[in-house]
Coordinates of N, CA and C in Angstrom, one line a residue:
Chain D
M30 N 24.8 120.0 32.3 CA 26.4 120.0 33.1 C 28.0 120.3 33.1
N31 N 28.9 120.5 34.1 CA 29.6 121.1 32.9 C 31.0 119.4 33.2
S32 N 32.1 120.2 32.8 CA 33.0 119.1 32.9 C 34.0 118.8 33.6
V33 N 33.7 119.0 34.8 CA 34.3 118.0 35.8 C 33.4 117.0 36.1
S34 N 32.3 116.5 35.3 CA 31.3 115.6 36.1 C 31.3 114.9 34.7
K35 N 30.9 113.3 34.9 CA 30.7 111.9 33.9 C 29.8 111.6 34.7
T36 N 27.8 111.7 34.7 CA 27.4 111.6 35.0 C 26.9 109.4 35.6
S37 N 27.2 109.4 34.4 CA 27.4 108.1 34.2 C 28.7 107.5 35.5
E38 N 29.3 108.0 36.2 CA 30.0 107.8 36.8 C 30.2 107.9 38.3
W39 N 28.7 109.0 38.7 CA 29.0 109.0 39.5 C 27.6 108.2 41.2
V40 N 28.3 108.9 41.7 CA 27.9 108.1 43.7 C 27.2 109.4 43.7
V41 N 26.0 108.9 44.2 CA 24.5 110.1 44.1 C 24.3 108.8 46.1
R42 N 23.6 110.4 46.1 CA 22.4 109.5 47.9 C 21.8 110.6 48.8
I43 N 21.0 110.0 49.2 CA 20.7 111.6 49.6 C 20.4 111.3 51.9
A44 N 21.5 111.0 52.3 CA 21.8 110.9 54.3 C 20.9 111.5 54.3
E45 N 20.1 110.8 55.3 CA 18.7 111.1 56.5 C 19.3 111.0 57.5
L46 N 19.5 111.9 58.3 CA 20.1 112.3 59.1 C 18.6 111.8 60.8
E47 N 19.1 111.7 61.9 CA 17.9 112.0 62.7 C 18.9 112.4 64.1
I48 N 19.2 114.0 64.6 CA 19.9 113.8 65.6 C 19.3 114.8 66.5
H49 N 20.0 114.0 67.7 CA 19.3 114.1 69.1 C 19.4 115.9 69.2
A50 N 17.9 116.0 70.1 CA 17.6 117.6 69.2 C 18.3 118.7 71.0
E51 N 18.5 118.0 72.0 CA 19.7 118.5 72.4 C 21.3 119.3 72.2
H52 N 21.4 118.4 70.8 CA 22.4 118.4 70.0 C 23.1 119.6 68.8
L53 N 22.0 119.9 68.2 CA 21.1 120.4 67.2 C 22.4 121.6 67.3
A54 N 22.0 122.2 67.4 CA 23.7 124.2 67.1 C 24.5 123.2 67.2
A55 N 25.1 122.5 67.5 CA 26.5 122.1 67.2 C 27.1 121.4 66.5
Y56 N 25.6 120.5 66.1 CA 25.8 119.4 65.7 C 25.4 120.6 63.9
R57 N 25.0 120.8 63.9 CA 24.7 122.0 62.4 C 26.1 122.8 62.7
A58 N 26.8 123.3 62.9 CA 28.2 123.6 63.2 C 28.5 122.3 62.3
L59 N 29.6 121.8 62.8 CA 30.0 120.8 62.4 C 30.2 120.1 60.8
L60 N 29.1 119.9 61.0 CA 28.1 119.7 59.9 C 28.2 120.7 58.3
A61 N 28.0 121.9 59.1 CA 28.4 123.1 57.6 C 30.0 123.6 57.6
E62 N 30.1 123.2 58.5 CA 32.3 123.3 58.1 C 33.5 122.2 57.5
E63 N 32.0 120.9 58.5 CA 32.8 119.1 57.5 C 32.4 119.5 55.3
I64 N 31.3 120.2 55.4 CA 30.5 120.5 53.9 C 31.1 121.2 53.0
A65 N 31.8 122.8 53.9 CA 32.8 123.7 53.1 C 34.4 123.1 52.7
A66 N 34.6 122.4 53.9 CA 36.0 121.8 53.9 C 35.9 120.7 52.5
S67 N 35.1 120.2 52.7 CA 34.8 118.9 51.9 C 35.2 119.2 50.2
V68 N 33.9 120.5 49.8 CA 33.7 120.7 48.6 C 34.7 121.8 48.5
A69 N 35.4 122.3 49.4 CA 36.8 122.9 49.2 C 38.0 122.6 48.8
N70 N 38.3 121.0 48.8 CA 39.7 121.3 49.1 C 39.2 119.5 48.3
E71 N 38.3 119.2 48.0 CA 38.1 117.4 47.1 C 38.0 117.6 46.0
P72 N 38.6 118.1 45.6 CA 38.3 117.2 43.6 C 36.9 116.2 43.6
G73 N 36.9 115.8 44.1 CA 36.0 114.3 44.0 C 34.6 114.7 44.4
V74 N 34.3 115.6 45.3 CA 34.0 115.5 46.6 C 32.8 117.1 45.4
L75 N 31.3 116.1 44.4 CA 30.7 117.5 44.2 C 29.6 118.5 44.2
T76 N 28.6 117.6 44.9 CA 28.3 118.7 46.3 C 27.9 118.3 47.3
L77 N 27.5 118.8 47.9 CA 27.0 118.4 49.6 C 26.1 119.7 50.0
Q78 N 24.8 118.9 50.1 CA 23.6 120.2 50.0 C 22.8 119.8 51.3
A79 N 22.8 120.2 52.9 CA 22.5 119.9 53.4 C 20.9 120.7 54.7
V80 N 20.6 119.9 54.6 CA 19.4 120.8 55.0 C 17.9 119.9 55.8
A81 N 17.4 121.0 56.4 CA 16.5 120.4 57.7 C 15.0 120.8 57.7
L82 N 13.5 119.4 58.4 CA 12.7 120.4 57.4 C 11.9 121.3 58.5
K83 N 12.1 121.9 58.4 CA 10.8 123.0 58.5 C 10.4 122.6 60.0
D84 N 9.6 121.5 60.2 CA 8.2 121.4 60.6 C 9.2 119.9 61.3
A85 N 10.0 119.4 61.9 CA 11.4 118.9 63.1 C 12.8 118.5 62.4
P86 N 13.2 119.7 63.0 CA 15.2 120.7 62.7 C 15.3 119.4 63.1
E87 N 15.2 118.4 63.9 CA 15.8 117.6 63.5 C 16.5 116.1 63.0
Q88 N 15.5 116.7 61.7 CA 15.7 115.6 60.7 C 16.0 116.2 59.6
V89 N 17.3 115.8 58.8 CA 18.8 116.6 58.6 C 18.6 115.6 56.7
R90 N 18.3 115.8 56.3 CA 18.7 115.5 54.6 C 20.1 116.1 53.8
I91 N 20.8 115.0 53.5 CA 22.0 115.7 53.0 C 22.2 115.1 51.7
L92 N 22.3 116.4 50.4 CA 22.3 115.4 48.6 C 23.9 115.5 48.3
E93 N 24.6 114.7 48.0 CA 25.7 114.2 48.5 C 26.1 113.6 46.5
I94 N 27.0 114.3 45.9 CA 27.4 114.1 44.7 C 28.8 113.5 45.4
Y95 N 29.7 112.4 44.6 CA 31.1 112.3 44.3 C 30.6 112.1 43.1
Q96 N 32.5 112.5 42.3 CA 33.1 112.6 41.1 C 32.6 110.3 41.3
D97 N 32.9 110.1 41.8 CA 33.3 108.4 41.5 C 33.6 107.3 42.6
Q98 N 33.0 107.0 42.4 CA 33.5 105.3 44.4 C 34.8 105.9 44.6
Q99 N 35.6 105.8 43.9 CA 37.1 106.3 44.3 C 37.7 107.9 45.3
A100 N 36.9 108.7 44.2 CA 36.0 109.4 45.1 C 36.1 109.9 46.7
Y101 N 34.8 109.2 46.4 CA 34.0 108.5 47.3 C 34.7 107.8 48.5
E102 N 35.5 106.7 48.4 CA 36.6 106.2 49.0 C 38.1 107.1 49.7
R103 N 38.2 108.1 49.2 CA 38.8 108.9 49.9 C 38.2 110.0 50.6
H104 N 37.5 110.5 50.5 CA 37.2 110.6 51.2 C 36.7 110.6 52.7
L105 N 36.4 109.3 52.4 CA 36.3 108.8 54.2 C 37.2 108.8 54.8
K106 N 38.7 109.1 54.4 CA 40.0 109.4 54.8 C 39.9 110.5 55.0
T107 N 39.6 111.1 54.8 CA 40.3 112.8 55.6 C 40.1 113.2 56.3
P108 N 41.2 114.1 56.9 CA 41.0 114.2 58.7 C 39.6 114.9 58.8
H109 N 39.4 116.1 57.8 CA 38.0 116.8 58.2 C 36.8 116.1 58.2
F110 N 36.6 115.3 57.8 CA 35.6 113.6 57.4 C 36.1 113.3 59.6
L111 N 37.4 112.6 58.9 CA 37.4 112.0 60.5 C 36.5 112.6 61.5
A112 N 37.7 114.0 61.5 CA 36.8 115.5 62.8 C 35.7 115.7 63.2
Y113 N 35.0 115.0 61.6 CA 33.6 115.2 61.4 C 32.8 114.3 62.4
K114 N 33.3 113.1 62.2 CA 32.5 111.7 62.4 C 32.9 111.3 63.5
S115 N 33.5 111.7 64.4 CA 34.2 111.1 65.5 C 32.8 112.6 66.3
E116 N 33.9 113.9 65.9 CA 33.4 115.1 67.4 C 30.7 114.8 66.9
S117 N 30.5 114.0 66.0 CA 28.8 114.0 65.6 C 28.6 112.3 66.1
A118 N 29.6 111.7 66.4 CA 28.9 110.4 66.7 C 28.6 110.1 67.6
A119 N 28.1 111.3 69.0 CA 27.4 110.8 69.7 C 25.7 111.9 69.3
M120 N 26.2 112.5 68.7 CA 24.9 113.6 68.0 C 23.4 112.7 67.6
V121 N 24.4 112.0 66.7 CA 23.4 111.5 65.4 C 22.6 110.2 66.1
K122 N 21.6 110.6 66.5 CA 20.0 109.5 66.7 C 20.4 108.1 65.8
S123 N 19.5 108.8 64.8 CA 20.6 108.4 63.4 C 20.9 107.8 62.1
L124 N 21.3 107.6 61.7 CA 21.4 107.4 59.5 C 21.7 107.0 58.9
R125 N 20.0 107.0 58.1 CA 20.1 106.3 56.9 C 21.3 106.8 55.5
L126 N 21.3 105.7 54.5 CA 21.8 106.6 53.8 C 21.0 105.8 52.2
V127 N 20.3 106.5 51.0 CA 19.8 106.3 50.4 C 19.9 106.5 49.1
P128 N 20.7 104.8 48.0 CA 21.2 105.3 47.1 C 20.1 106.3 46.0
V129 N 20.9 106.9 44.7 CA 19.6 107.8 43.7 C 20.6 107.5 42.5
D130 N 19.3 107.7 42.2 CA 19.9 108.1 40.7 C 19.4 109.1 39.8
P131 N 20.2 110.0 39.6 CA 20.2 110.9 39.1 C 19.2 111.5 37.5
I132 N 17.9 111.9 37.9 CA 17.5 112.0 37.0 C 18.2 114.2 36.1
R133 N 17.5 114.8 36.6 CA 17.9 116.1 35.9 C 18.5 116.6 37.0
M134 N 19.5 117.6 37.6 CA 20.2 118.0 37.7 C 20.3 119.8 37.1
A135 N 20.6 120.4 37.2 CA 20.1 121.5 37.1 C 20.1 122.9 38.1
S136 N 21.5 123.4 38.6 CA 21.5 124.8 39.4 C 22.3 125.7 38.5
K137 N 22.2 126.8 39.3 CA 23.0 127.8 39.1 C 23.7 129.3 39.6
L138 N 23.7 128.4 41.4 CA 24.5 128.6 42.3 C 26.1 127.4 42.7
L139 N 26.7 128.6 43.2 CA 28.5 127.3 43.5 C 28.4 128.2 44.1
D140 N 29.3 127.5 45.1 CA 29.5 127.9 46.4 C 30.8 128.7 46.5
Chain R
M29 N 27.7 131.5 48.9 CA 27.2 131.4 48.1 C 27.5 132.6 47.0
N30 N 27.2 132.9 45.5 CA 27.4 133.1 44.8 C 26.6 134.6 44.5
S31 N 26.8 135.6 44.6 CA 26.0 136.9 44.6 C 24.2 136.5 43.8
V32 N 23.8 136.1 42.8 CA 22.4 135.6 42.9 C 21.9 135.6 44.0
S33 N 22.6 135.3 45.3 CA 21.7 134.7 46.0 C 21.7 135.2 47.3
K34 N 20.3 135.2 47.9 CA 20.2 135.9 49.5 C 19.7 134.8 50.0
T35 N 20.3 134.2 50.4 CA 20.3 132.0 51.5 C 18.8 133.1 52.6
S36 N 18.5 134.8 53.2 CA 17.8 134.3 53.6 C 16.0 134.5 53.0
E37 N 16.1 134.4 51.9 CA 14.5 134.6 51.1 C 14.0 134.1 49.8
W38 N 15.5 132.5 50.7 CA 15.0 131.8 49.5 C 14.3 130.8 49.7
V39 N 13.0 130.4 49.0 CA 12.8 129.4 49.3 C 13.1 127.8 49.3
V40 N 12.9 127.5 49.9 CA 14.0 125.9 49.6 C 12.2 125.0 50.1
R41 N 12.6 123.0 49.2 CA 11.8 122.4 49.8 C 12.1 120.9 49.3
I42 N 11.6 120.3 49.7 CA 12.0 118.8 48.5 C 10.5 118.5 48.8
A43 N 10.5 117.9 46.8 CA 9.3 117.7 47.4 C 9.7 115.6 46.6
E44 N 8.4 115.4 47.2 CA 8.4 113.8 47.8 C 7.3 113.2 46.5
L45 N 7.5 112.4 45.7 CA 6.5 112.2 44.4 C 6.4 110.5 44.0
E46 N 5.1 110.0 44.3 CA 5.8 108.7 44.0 C 4.3 108.8 42.7
I47 N 5.4 107.9 41.4 CA 4.9 108.3 39.9 C 4.5 106.6 40.0
H48 N 3.2 106.6 38.7 CA 3.0 105.8 38.4 C 3.6 104.8 37.8
A49 N 3.9 103.8 38.0 CA 5.3 102.9 36.9 C 4.7 102.8 36.1
E50 N 3.5 102.1 35.4 CA 3.4 101.9 33.8 C 3.8 103.2 33.2
H51 N 4.1 104.8 33.8 CA 4.0 105.7 32.6 C 5.8 106.6 33.4
L52 N 6.2 105.6 33.6 CA 7.8 106.4 34.8 C 8.4 107.0 33.7
A53 N 8.9 106.4 32.5 CA 9.9 106.7 31.6 C 9.0 107.8 30.7
A54 N 8.2 108.2 30.7 CA 7.5 108.7 30.4 C 7.6 110.8 31.2
Y55 N 7.2 109.5 32.4 CA 7.2 111.2 33.7 C 8.8 111.9 34.3
R56 N 9.6 110.9 33.9 CA 11.1 111.8 33.5 C 11.7 112.0 32.4
A57 N 11.1 112.2 31.7 CA 11.7 112.6 30.1 C 10.6 114.0 30.7
L58 N 9.8 114.3 31.1 CA 8.8 115.8 31.0 C 9.4 116.3 32.2
L59 N 9.6 114.9 33.4 CA 10.2 116.0 34.2 C 12.7 117.3 34.0
A60 N 12.9 116.5 33.0 CA 13.9 117.2 33.1 C 13.8 118.1 31.9
E61 N 12.2 117.5 30.8 CA 12.5 119.0 30.2 C 12.2 119.5 31.0
E62 N 11.3 120.0 31.8 CA 11.0 121.3 32.7 C 12.1 122.1 33.5
I63 N 12.3 120.7 33.8 CA 13.9 121.0 34.8 C 15.0 122.6 34.1
A64 N 15.3 121.5 32.9 CA 16.5 122.3 32.0 C 15.5 123.9 31.4
A65 N 14.2 123.6 31.4 CA 13.4 124.5 31.0 C 13.6 125.7 32.2
S66 N 13.3 126.0 33.1 CA 13.0 126.4 34.6 C 14.1 126.9 34.6
V67 N 15.5 126.5 34.7 CA 16.7 126.4 35.2 C 17.5 127.7 34.9
A68 N 17.5 127.2 33.1 CA 17.9 128.0 31.7 C 17.1 128.9 31.0
N69 N 15.8 129.1 31.7 CA 14.9 130.7 31.7 C 14.5 131.6 32.8
E70 N 14.3 130.9 33.6 CA 13.7 131.7 34.6 C 14.5 132.2 36.0
P71 N 15.0 133.5 36.4 CA 16.5 133.8 36.9 C 16.2 133.0 38.5
G72 N 15.3 133.7 39.1 CA 14.7 132.9 40.0 C 14.4 131.7 40.2
V73 N 14.9 130.8 39.9 CA 14.8 129.2 40.1 C 16.1 128.7 40.0
L74 N 17.0 129.0 41.0 CA 18.1 128.5 41.2 C 18.8 127.0 41.2
T75 N 17.7 125.8 41.9 CA 18.2 124.4 41.3 C 17.0 123.8 41.5
L76 N 17.7 122.5 40.5 CA 16.2 121.6 41.0 C 17.5 120.6 40.3
Q77 N 16.6 119.7 41.3 CA 17.5 118.3 41.4 C 17.4 117.2 41.5
A78 N 16.3 116.5 40.3 CA 15.7 115.9 40.8 C 16.3 114.1 40.3
V79 N 16.0 113.4 41.7 CA 16.9 112.5 41.5 C 15.4 110.5 42.1
A80 N 15.9 109.8 41.7 CA 15.3 108.5 41.6 C 15.3 107.2 43.4
L81 N 15.1 107.3 44.0 CA 15.3 105.8 45.4 C 15.7 105.0 44.2
K82 N 16.9 104.2 44.5 CA 17.6 103.6 43.1 C 16.4 101.6 43.6
D83 N 16.5 101.8 44.8 CA 15.8 100.5 45.2 C 13.9 100.5 45.6
A84 N 13.8 102.4 44.8 CA 12.4 102.3 44.4 C 11.9 103.1 43.6
P85 N 12.6 103.1 42.6 CA 12.5 104.1 41.4 C 11.1 104.6 40.1
E86 N 10.2 103.8 41.5 CA 8.8 104.9 41.3 C 8.9 106.8 41.9
Q87 N 9.8 106.1 43.1 CA 9.9 107.2 44.1 C 11.3 108.5 43.6
V88 N 9.8 109.8 43.7 CA 11.0 111.2 43.5 C 11.5 112.0 44.2
R89 N 12.3 112.7 43.8 CA 13.0 113.6 45.2 C 13.4 114.6 44.6
I90 N 13.0 115.9 44.8 CA 13.4 117.0 44.5 C 13.6 118.2 45.4
L91 N 14.6 118.5 44.9 CA 15.8 119.6 45.8 C 15.5 121.0 44.8
E92 N 14.3 121.6 45.7 CA 14.0 122.7 44.4 C 14.3 124.0 45.3
I93 N 15.5 125.1 45.1 CA 15.6 126.0 45.8 C 14.8 127.0 44.2
Y94 N 14.4 128.6 45.4 CA 14.1 129.4 44.3 C 14.5 130.9 45.4
Q95 N 14.7 131.8 44.2 CA 15.1 132.5 45.6 C 14.5 133.7 45.8
D96 N 13.3 133.5 45.6 CA 13.0 134.3 46.9 C 10.8 133.8 46.3
Q97 N 10.0 134.8 47.0 CA 8.8 133.5 47.2 C 8.0 134.2 45.8
Q98 N 8.5 134.9 45.7 CA 7.6 136.1 44.3 C 8.6 135.0 43.0
A99 N 9.7 135.0 43.1 CA 10.2 134.1 42.1 C 9.3 132.5 42.2
Y100 N 9.0 131.6 43.0 CA 8.7 130.5 43.4 C 7.3 131.1 42.5
E101 N 5.9 132.3 42.7 CA 5.0 132.2 41.9 C 4.8 132.4 40.8
R102 N 5.8 133.0 40.6 CA 6.2 134.0 38.8 C 6.4 132.1 38.0
H103 N 7.4 131.8 38.8 CA 7.6 129.8 38.3 C 6.7 128.9 38.0
L104 N 5.3 129.1 38.9 CA 4.3 128.0 38.2 C 3.5 128.4 37.3
K105 N 4.0 130.1 37.1 CA 2.8 130.5 35.6 C 2.8 130.9 34.4
T106 N 5.1 130.1 34.1 CA 5.0 129.8 32.8 C 4.9 129.2 32.4
P107 N 4.8 128.9 30.7 CA 4.2 127.5 29.9 C 4.9 126.1 31.0
H108 N 6.5 126.6 30.4 CA 6.8 125.3 30.7 C 6.4 124.9 31.7
F109 N 6.0 125.2 33.1 CA 5.7 124.8 34.2 C 4.0 124.1 34.3
L110 N 2.9 124.8 33.8 CA 2.1 125.0 33.3 C 1.9 123.4 32.5
A111 N 2.9 123.5 31.2 CA 3.3 122.1 30.4 C 3.1 121.0 31.0
Y112 N 4.1 121.1 31.8 CA 4.3 119.9 32.4 C 3.9 119.6 32.9
K113 N 2.6 119.9 34.0 CA 1.5 120.6 34.9 C 0.2 119.3 35.5
S114 N 0.0 119.9 33.1 CA -1.0 119.4 32.3 C -0.5 117.8 31.9
E115 N 0.8 117.8 31.3 CA 0.5 116.4 31.5 C 2.2 115.6 31.9
S116 N 1.3 115.5 32.9 CA 2.3 114.4 33.9 C 0.8 114.0 34.9
A117 N 0.3 114.8 35.2 CA -0.9 115.2 36.1 C -1.8 113.4 36.5
A118 N -1.4 113.2 35.3 CA -2.2 111.3 35.6 C -1.0 110.6 35.3
M119 N -0.1 111.6 35.6 CA 1.0 110.1 36.2 C 1.9 109.7 37.1
V120 N 1.8 111.0 38.1 CA 1.6 111.4 39.9 C 0.3 111.3 40.4
K121 N 1.0 109.3 41.5 CA 0.4 109.4 41.9 C 0.1 109.9 43.4
S122 N 0.6 110.9 44.1 CA 0.9 111.4 45.4 C 2.0 112.0 44.8
L123 N 1.7 113.7 45.6 CA 2.7 114.5 46.0 C 2.9 115.1 46.9
R124 N 3.9 115.1 48.2 CA 4.6 115.9 49.4 C 5.2 116.3 48.7
L125 N 4.9 118.2 49.4 CA 5.4 119.6 49.3 C 6.5 119.4 50.9
V126 N 7.6 119.2 50.9 CA 8.3 119.4 52.3 C 8.9 121.0 52.6
P127 N 9.1 122.0 53.7 CA 9.4 123.2 52.7 C 11.2 122.0 54.4
V128 N 11.7 123.6 53.7 CA 13.7 122.4 54.2 C 13.9 124.0 55.1
D129 N 14.9 123.9 55.8 CA 16.0 125.3 55.8 C 17.1 124.6 55.8
P130 N 17.7 125.4 54.3 CA 19.4 125.4 54.4 C 20.5 125.0 55.4
I131 N 21.1 124.0 55.8 CA 22.3 123.9 56.8 C 23.3 124.7 55.7
R132 N 24.0 124.0 55.2 CA 24.9 124.7 54.1 C 24.7 123.6 52.6
M133 N 24.9 124.5 51.7 CA 25.0 124.2 50.0 C 26.3 124.9 49.7
A134 N 26.0 123.1 49.6 CA 28.1 123.5 48.6 C 28.5 122.5 47.9
S135 N 28.3 123.3 46.1 CA 28.9 122.6 45.1 C 29.9 123.4 44.6
K136 N 30.3 122.4 43.0 CA 31.1 122.3 42.2 C 30.5 123.1 40.5
L137 N 29.2 122.0 40.9 CA 28.8 121.3 40.2 C 27.3 123.7 39.3
L138 N 27.7 123.4 38.1 CA 26.6 124.2 37.2 C 26.4 123.8 36.1
D139 N 24.6 123.5 35.9 CA 24.4 123.3 34.7 C 24.6 123.8 32.8

C-alpha cells in the first residue's frame, strides 16, 4: 500500500443497499456523483467502489475505506454527502453497514 | 479511471466464501499471497480486494476486477492461482461468485 494509508487505523466496510426499482437510475447518478466528489475532495476517503448485482440491479454494494474514524466522521458532515443523503432518502429501501477487516487489498486502478 | 482500463469490457464480481474456522489463519495467508502475486504479475488483473466480516471472520468477500474475459481466463491458468486453488480446496466450505456491474469505482490506493 502506498504511504497515505496505515491499514491498522482504517475504517473498512461493505454497505449493502436495496433501492426502490423506480428510482434506480436516479439513485445511481446521485451515488456516482457523491463518490466522485468524496474521493476527489476528501483526503481521508481512500476508496468508494460501488457495484450493482447483475441478477438483481436494485441490490447495490459499496466497498468503503476511510483513513481513520475521524476521516469518516468528517465525511458525514460534508455538503456533498449531506446532499446525497437527503436526495436519496426516499429512494433507499434498506441499508445495512457491514464492518469488515482487510485481508489483502491490491489494485492497479486509480481514479 | 486510468488508461489501463476500459470499464465496458471489465469482468467484475464479488466472491463470497465461507472458510472452515480451523483453517482460517492458513487460508488468509494463502489468499494474501495469491492476491499479491496476481496483481503484481498479471497486467489484466486490475483489482483483488479481500476482506473478512468483523462479526463472522470465516465469511470472506473478494471484489475482483479483470480487464476482460481473456485476462480472467489467463489468470485461471497461472501457477500462483493453481497453487492457491489446490492448497485451499479443503479449507473452503462454500464459494459463490456474484457477477456485478460497476456503478462508480473511485480510489486513491495503489498496491
